[in-house]
């Protein structure tokens, strides 16, 4: 009876995590698309300074992580000092800025799809630089994802979707997305290196260190000289409070979503988190298509299915590998 109660409790916690991640990031996607396409106020102005979202996100997450450390930290020492995150902070500032700027040139579904192909640069770098050999199923996953994204990019976008973009330019938009993935790869590798050197580093320590440096870099970039774009962004928010409110909600969703991701990884592992976030991306595309008026053709939906088939197969391969590792450990 106790085991049954424990199992039910585990299912409820998982459902709570799924609901939290989906709600936070799907709504954040809606807000991101709104801020990149909507015309605010009677003058019908666009919010052109999308990279300002990264600074706002850094500040909110910095405050949030500081509060969480004060509330939940056990006071144990041995975590990574804040200054060790300076290099990862650079790439974590540039990468997401490129991903957000891409929304000026391509639609939100196209951006989500392009950013879902993270495995492509990882495997490319692994093969060319480190000489890593991958299995046929792993290459198949990559082929499905790369093929889906490529065909989607080549297909004609509806005129309704194009009319919403600030500066339609598909090659530039996709280029920015793939540069975002490249910078993300360096950020993840640097974070792994820091975790290896300082095993007692908590998720909140990482969040604090990354967002501290992100805040410093973005402040210098956006307010470092008299004509910097940060002043224009603040002025826009003063003139259009609706945009300022959307930015605040966007940042809050990011901070709340991070909480649920940390909870999911700590309770159920990274594989469960990958599965939840991958399915969330698919739902985000559906929501964008239905609510935001970004109609996709049947061929484009076929490309979306192709990409997420590859991602789902990759998750299945990881699950099988995990099962084999656990079976080997059992006799021990």
Short mmCIF file of C-alpha atoms in Angstrom, two decimals:
data_model
loop_
_atom_site.label_atom_id
_atom_site.label_comp_id
_atom_site.label_asym_id
_atom_site.label_seq_id
_atom_site.Cartn_x
_atom_site.Cartn_y
_atom_site.Cartn_z
CA UNK A 1 0.00 0.00 0.00
CA UNK A 2 2.89 2.32 0.87
CA UNK A 3 4.58 1.57 -2.49
CA UNK A 4 1.30 2.33 -4.30
CA UNK A 5 1.05 5.68 -2.49
CA UNK A 6 4.65 6.48 -3.33
CA UNK A 7 4.07 5.63 -7.02
CA UNK A 8 0.95 7.82 -7.16
CA UNK A 9 2.85 10.67 -5.52
CA UNK A 10 5.62 10.31 -8.11
CA UNK A 11 3.08 10.44 -10.99
CA UNK A 12 1.46 13.56 -9.51
CA UNK A 13 4.86 15.29 -9.17
CA UNK A 14 5.68 14.38 -12.79
CA UNK A 15 2.30 15.75 -13.95
CA UNK A 16 3.02 18.92 -11.95
CA UNK A 17 6.43 19.29 -13.67
CA UNK A 18 4.95 18.72 -17.15
CA UNK A 19 2.20 21.27 -16.51
CA UNK A 20 4.70 23.80 -15.15
CA UNK A 21 7.20 23.48 -18.03
CA UNK A 22 4.52 23.47 -20.72
CA UNK A 23 2.57 26.40 -19.22
CA UNK A 24 5.64 28.59 -18.60
CA UNK A 25 7.42 28.06 -21.90
CA UNK A 26 4.40 27.87 -24.21
CA UNK A 27 3.13 31.16 -22.79
CA UNK A 28 6.64 32.61 -23.00
CA UNK A 29 6.69 31.63 -26.68
CA UNK A 30 3.36 33.41 -27.24
CA UNK A 31 4.75 36.55 -25.56
CA UNK A 32 8.00 36.33 -27.56
CA UNK A 33 6.05 36.12 -30.80
CA UNK A 34 3.77 38.98 -29.71
CA UNK A 35 6.72 41.25 -28.91
CA UNK A 36 8.41 40.48 -32.24
CA UNK A 37 5.36 40.93 -34.50
CA UNK A 38 2.82 43.20 -32.77
CA UNK A 39 2.45 46.91 -33.48
CA UNK A 40 1.96 48.81 -30.20
CA UNK A 41 -0.04 51.96 -29.53
CA UNK A 42 -1.88 54.31 -31.89
CA UNK A 43 1.37 55.02 -33.74
CA UNK A 44 1.67 51.29 -34.62
CA UNK A 45 5.34 50.99 -33.68
CA UNK A 46 7.16 47.67 -33.43
CA UNK A 47 9.41 46.75 -30.53
CA UNK A 48 12.64 46.58 -32.54
CA UNK A 49 15.10 45.99 -29.68
CA UNK A 50 14.41 42.29 -29.09
CA UNK A 51 17.86 41.71 -27.54
CA UNK A 52 16.62 43.87 -24.63
CA UNK A 53 14.55 40.82 -23.65
CA UNK A 54 17.78 39.02 -22.75
CA UNK A 55 18.85 41.78 -20.36
CA UNK A 56 15.41 41.83 -18.72
CA UNK A 57 15.47 38.00 -18.49
CA UNK A 58 18.98 38.09 -16.94
CA UNK A 59 17.95 40.61 -14.28
CA UNK A 60 14.75 38.75 -13.29
CA UNK A 61 16.53 35.34 -13.20
CA UNK A 62 19.44 36.84 -11.24
CA UNK A 63 17.08 38.14 -8.55
CA UNK A 64 15.06 34.91 -8.62
CA UNK A 65 18.12 32.64 -8.21
CA UNK A 66 19.47 34.83 -5.39
CA UNK A 67 16.15 34.51 -3.52
CA UNK A 68 16.07 30.72 -4.11
CA UNK A 69 19.65 30.33 -2.77
CA UNK A 70 18.75 32.31 0.36
CA UNK A 71 15.54 30.30 0.86
CA UNK A 72 16.66 26.76 0.00
CA UNK A 73 20.46 26.62 0.16
CA UNK A 74 21.77 24.40 2.95
CA UNK A 75 24.75 26.68 3.37
CA UNK A 76 27.22 24.05 2.10
CA UNK A 77 30.43 25.33 0.53
CA UNK A 78 32.46 24.00 -2.36
CA UNK A 79 30.36 25.31 -5.24
CA UNK A 80 31.85 27.19 -8.19
CA UNK A 81 32.74 30.82 -7.40
CA UNK A 82 30.76 33.42 -9.34
CA UNK A 83 33.75 34.59 -11.42
CA UNK A 84 34.22 31.14 -13.06
CA UNK A 85 31.14 31.74 -15.22
CA UNK A 86 32.58 34.76 -17.07
CA UNK A 87 33.37 32.90 -20.35
CA UNK A 88 30.13 30.90 -20.42
CA UNK A 89 28.35 34.18 -19.68
CA UNK A 90 29.71 35.70 -22.91
CA UNK A 91 28.38 32.94 -25.18
CA UNK A 92 25.16 32.72 -23.15
CA UNK A 93 24.67 36.45 -23.84
CA UNK A 94 25.45 36.37 -27.57
CA UNK A 95 23.69 33.06 -28.44
CA UNK A 96 20.17 33.77 -27.13
CA UNK A 97 20.38 37.34 -28.50
CA UNK A 98 20.88 35.87 -31.98
CA UNK A 99 17.97 33.45 -31.48
CA UNK A 100 15.61 36.27 -30.50
CA UNK A 101 16.83 38.58 -33.29
CA UNK A 102 16.02 35.78 -35.78
CA UNK A 103 12.31 36.48 -35.15
CA UNK A 104 12.65 39.67 -37.18
CA UNK A 105 13.46 37.54 -40.23
CA UNK A 106 11.63 34.19 -39.85
CA UNK A 107 8.38 33.06 -38.20
CA UNK A 108 8.21 31.68 -34.66
CA UNK A 109 7.46 28.07 -35.81
CA UNK A 110 10.49 28.24 -38.14
CA UNK A 111 12.68 29.50 -35.29
CA UNK A 112 11.51 26.74 -32.90
CA UNK A 113 12.12 24.10 -35.57
CA UNK A 114 15.61 25.41 -36.39
CA UNK A 115 16.59 25.57 -32.71
CA UNK A 116 15.37 21.98 -32.22
CA UNK A 117 18.23 20.74 -34.41
CA UNK A 118 20.90 21.11 -31.71
CA UNK A 119 22.17 17.59 -32.38
CA UNK A 120 23.42 18.58 -35.87
CA UNK A 121 26.30 20.90 -34.78
CA UNK A 122 27.07 18.59 -31.83
CA UNK A 123 27.52 15.52 -34.09
CA UNK A 124 29.29 17.57 -36.77
CA UNK A 125 31.83 18.89 -34.25
CA UNK A 126 32.16 15.45 -32.65
CA UNK A 127 32.93 13.79 -35.98
CA UNK A 128 35.19 16.44 -37.54
CA UNK A 129 37.05 17.72 -34.46
CA UNK A 130 37.11 14.81 -32.00
CA UNK A 131 36.80 11.85 -34.39
CA UNK A 132 33.79 10.41 -32.56
CA UNK A 133 31.97 7.59 -34.37
CA UNK A 134 28.20 7.53 -34.05
CA UNK A 135 25.84 4.62 -34.63
CA UNK A 136 23.56 4.32 -37.68
CA UNK A 137 20.39 5.11 -35.63
CA UNK A 138 22.06 8.30 -34.36
CA UNK A 139 22.88 9.36 -37.93
CA UNK A 140 19.28 8.52 -38.90
CA UNK A 141 17.95 10.84 -36.18
CA UNK A 142 20.18 13.64 -37.42
CA UNK A 143 19.17 13.02 -41.03
CA UNK A 144 15.46 13.26 -40.14
CA UNK A 145 15.95 16.49 -38.21
CA UNK A 146 18.29 18.11 -40.76
CA UNK A 147 16.06 17.04 -43.66
CA UNK A 148 12.90 18.35 -41.97
CA UNK A 149 14.43 21.73 -41.13
CA UNK A 150 15.99 22.11 -44.59
CA UNK A 151 12.81 21.32 -46.52
CA UNK A 152 10.75 23.55 -44.19
CA UNK A 153 13.18 26.41 -44.91
CA UNK A 154 12.90 25.89 -48.68
CA UNK A 155 9.09 25.74 -48.74
CA UNK A 156 7.20 28.95 -49.44
CA UNK A 157 5.95 30.78 -46.32
CA UNK A 158 2.39 32.14 -46.40
CA UNK A 159 2.00 35.82 -47.24
CA UNK A 160 0.05 36.31 -43.99
CA UNK A 161 3.04 35.13 -41.94
CA UNK A 162 5.53 37.17 -43.97
CA UNK A 163 3.46 40.35 -43.51
CA UNK A 164 3.94 40.08 -39.73
CA UNK A 165 7.74 39.95 -39.88
CA UNK A 166 9.75 43.14 -39.37
CA UNK A 167 12.39 42.30 -42.03
CA UNK A 168 11.64 39.00 -43.84
CA UNK A 169 14.94 37.29 -44.70
CA UNK A 170 14.96 33.49 -44.32
CA UNK A 171 18.72 32.84 -44.90
CA UNK A 172 19.67 35.46 -42.27
CA UNK A 173 17.04 34.18 -39.80
CA UNK A 174 18.12 30.54 -40.07
CA UNK A 175 21.77 31.60 -39.97
CA UNK A 176 21.20 33.39 -36.67
CA UNK A 177 19.43 30.32 -35.25
CA UNK A 178 22.33 28.01 -36.11
CA UNK A 179 24.86 30.48 -34.68
CA UNK A 180 22.70 30.47 -31.54
CA UNK A 181 23.05 26.66 -31.39
CA UNK A 182 26.83 26.89 -31.87
CA UNK A 183 27.18 29.35 -28.98
CA UNK A 184 24.84 27.21 -26.85
CA UNK A 185 27.13 24.23 -27.48
CA UNK A 186 30.12 26.15 -26.10
CA UNK A 187 28.04 27.35 -23.13
CA UNK A 188 26.96 23.79 -22.26
CA UNK A 189 30.52 22.47 -22.60
CA UNK A 190 31.85 25.22 -20.31
CA UNK A 191 29.13 24.56 -17.73
CA UNK A 192 30.00 20.82 -17.78
CA UNK A 193 33.66 21.71 -17.21
CA UNK A 194 32.75 23.94 -14.24
CA UNK A 195 30.55 21.18 -12.77
CA UNK A 196 33.41 18.69 -13.11
CA UNK A 197 35.81 21.03 -11.27
CA UNK A 198 33.25 22.01 -8.61
CA UNK A 199 30.93 18.99 -8.09
CA UNK A 200 29.02 20.70 -5.26
CA UNK A 201 27.76 23.47 -7.56
CA UNK A 202 23.95 23.62 -7.39
CA UNK A 203 21.58 24.53 -10.21
CA UNK A 204 20.86 27.82 -8.43
CA UNK A 205 24.61 28.62 -8.28
CA UNK A 206 24.81 28.12 -12.06
CA UNK A 207 21.70 30.23 -12.63
CA UNK A 208 23.09 33.00 -10.43
CA UNK A 209 26.57 33.00 -12.00
CA UNK A 210 25.32 32.85 -15.60
CA UNK A 211 22.74 35.60 -15.15
CA UNK A 212 25.13 37.81 -13.17
CA UNK A 213 27.61 37.87 -16.06
CA UNK A 214 24.78 38.10 -18.60
CA UNK A 215 23.46 41.18 -16.78
CA UNK A 216 26.93 42.79 -16.71
CA UNK A 217 27.61 42.16 -20.43
CA UNK A 218 24.14 43.25 -21.55
CA UNK A 219 24.27 46.42 -19.41
CA UNK A 220 27.58 47.39 -21.02
CA UNK A 221 26.26 46.62 -24.51
CA UNK A 222 22.93 48.38 -24.07
CA UNK A 223 23.83 51.33 -21.82
CA UNK A 224 27.60 51.68 -22.30
CA UNK A 225 27.42 54.86 -24.40
CA UNK A 226 24.95 57.75 -24.84
CA UNK A 227 23.31 56.47 -28.06
CA UNK A 228 23.11 52.80 -26.96
CA UNK A 229 19.93 50.86 -27.84
CA UNK A 230 19.01 50.22 -24.19
CA UNK A 231 17.89 53.84 -23.77
CA UNK A 232 15.60 53.52 -26.81
CA UNK A 233 14.13 50.26 -25.46
CA UNK A 234 13.39 51.86 -22.05
CA UNK A 235 11.82 54.87 -23.79
CA UNK A 236 9.63 52.55 -25.88
CA UNK A 237 8.45 50.75 -22.72
CA UNK A 238 7.58 54.11 -21.11
CA UNK A 239 5.52 55.11 -24.13
CA UNK A 240 3.91 51.66 -24.46
CA UNK A 241 3.24 50.16 -20.98
CA UNK A 242 1.57 47.16 -22.64
CA UNK A 243 4.93 46.15 -24.12
CA UNK A 244 6.63 46.61 -20.73
CA UNK A 245 4.05 44.31 -19.10
CA UNK A 246 4.58 41.65 -21.81
CA UNK A 247 8.36 41.84 -21.22
CA UNK A 248 7.89 41.39 -17.46
CA UNK A 249 5.61 38.35 -17.99
CA UNK A 250 8.10 36.94 -20.53
CA UNK A 251 10.89 37.12 -17.93
CA UNK A 252 8.71 35.70 -15.16
CA UNK A 253 7.80 32.70 -17.36
CA UNK A 254 11.50 32.04 -17.95
CA UNK A 255 12.31 32.12 -14.23
CA UNK A 256 9.34 29.89 -13.30
CA UNK A 257 10.17 27.48 -16.14
CA UNK A 258 13.74 27.14 -14.82
CA UNK A 259 12.33 26.07 -11.46
CA UNK A 260 10.30 23.27 -13.03
CA UNK A 261 13.24 22.13 -15.17
CA UNK A 262 15.48 21.88 -12.07
CA UNK A 263 12.72 20.00 -10.22
CA UNK A 264 12.24 17.58 -13.14
CA UNK A 265 15.97 16.83 -13.49
CA UNK A 266 16.42 16.34 -9.73
CA UNK A 267 13.40 13.99 -9.41
CA UNK A 268 13.25 12.19 -12.77
CA UNK A 269 16.58 12.79 -14.57
CA UNK A 270 17.65 14.66 -17.69
CA UNK A 271 15.98 12.19 -20.09
CA UNK A 272 12.53 12.96 -18.69
CA UNK A 273 13.30 16.67 -18.93
CA UNK A 274 14.42 16.31 -22.58
CA UNK A 275 11.19 14.45 -23.41
CA UNK A 276 9.00 17.12 -21.77
CA UNK A 277 10.82 20.06 -23.38
CA UNK A 278 10.82 18.41 -26.83
CA UNK A 279 7.07 17.77 -26.77
CA UNK A 280 6.62 21.34 -25.49
CA UNK A 281 8.30 22.69 -28.63
CA UNK A 282 5.89 20.74 -30.82
CA UNK A 283 2.91 22.09 -28.88
CA UNK A 284 4.37 25.63 -29.17
CA UNK A 285 4.32 25.30 -32.97
CA UNK A 286 0.70 24.10 -32.87
CA UNK A 287 -0.29 26.96 -30.55
CA UNK A 288 1.49 29.50 -32.77
CA UNK A 289 -0.27 28.14 -35.84
CA UNK A 290 -3.72 28.19 -34.24
CA UNK A 291 -3.65 31.28 -31.99
CA UNK A 292 -1.13 33.60 -33.63
CA UNK A 293 -2.32 33.14 -37.20
CA UNK A 294 0.79 31.47 -38.62
CA UNK A 295 -0.83 28.94 -40.99
CA UNK A 296 1.37 26.02 -42.05
CA UNK A 297 0.82 24.09 -45.27
CA UNK A 298 0.42 20.30 -45.26
CA UNK A 299 4.02 20.00 -46.55
CA UNK A 300 5.28 22.18 -43.69
CA UNK A 301 3.39 20.05 -41.16
CA UNK A 302 5.09 17.03 -42.78
CA UNK A 303 8.47 18.69 -42.10
CA UNK A 304 7.47 19.37 -38.48
CA UNK A 305 6.48 15.69 -38.10
CA UNK A 306 9.81 14.65 -39.67
CA UNK A 307 11.85 16.75 -37.22
CA UNK A 308 9.97 15.57 -34.14
CA UNK A 309 10.10 11.95 -35.32
CA UNK A 310 13.89 12.29 -35.34
CA UNK A 311 13.89 13.92 -31.90
CA UNK A 312 11.52 11.26 -30.49
CA UNK A 313 13.70 8.48 -31.89
CA UNK A 314 16.74 10.11 -30.27
CA UNK A 315 14.94 10.16 -26.90
CA UNK A 316 14.07 6.46 -27.37
CA UNK A 317 17.75 5.63 -28.09
CA UNK A 318 18.82 7.48 -24.92
CA UNK A 319 16.19 5.58 -22.92
CA UNK A 320 17.46 2.22 -24.29
CA UNK A 321 21.04 3.17 -23.45
CA UNK A 322 19.98 4.13 -19.92
CA UNK A 323 18.18 0.78 -19.51
CA UNK A 324 21.33 -1.13 -20.56
CA UNK A 325 23.48 0.82 -18.09
CA UNK A 326 21.02 0.10 -15.26
CA UNK A 327 20.95 -3.63 -16.11
CA UNK A 328 24.76 -3.78 -15.95
CA UNK A 329 24.75 -2.11 -12.54
CA UNK A 330 22.10 -4.44 -11.06
CA UNK A 331 24.31 -7.51 -10.40
CA UNK A 332 26.81 -5.25 -8.63
#
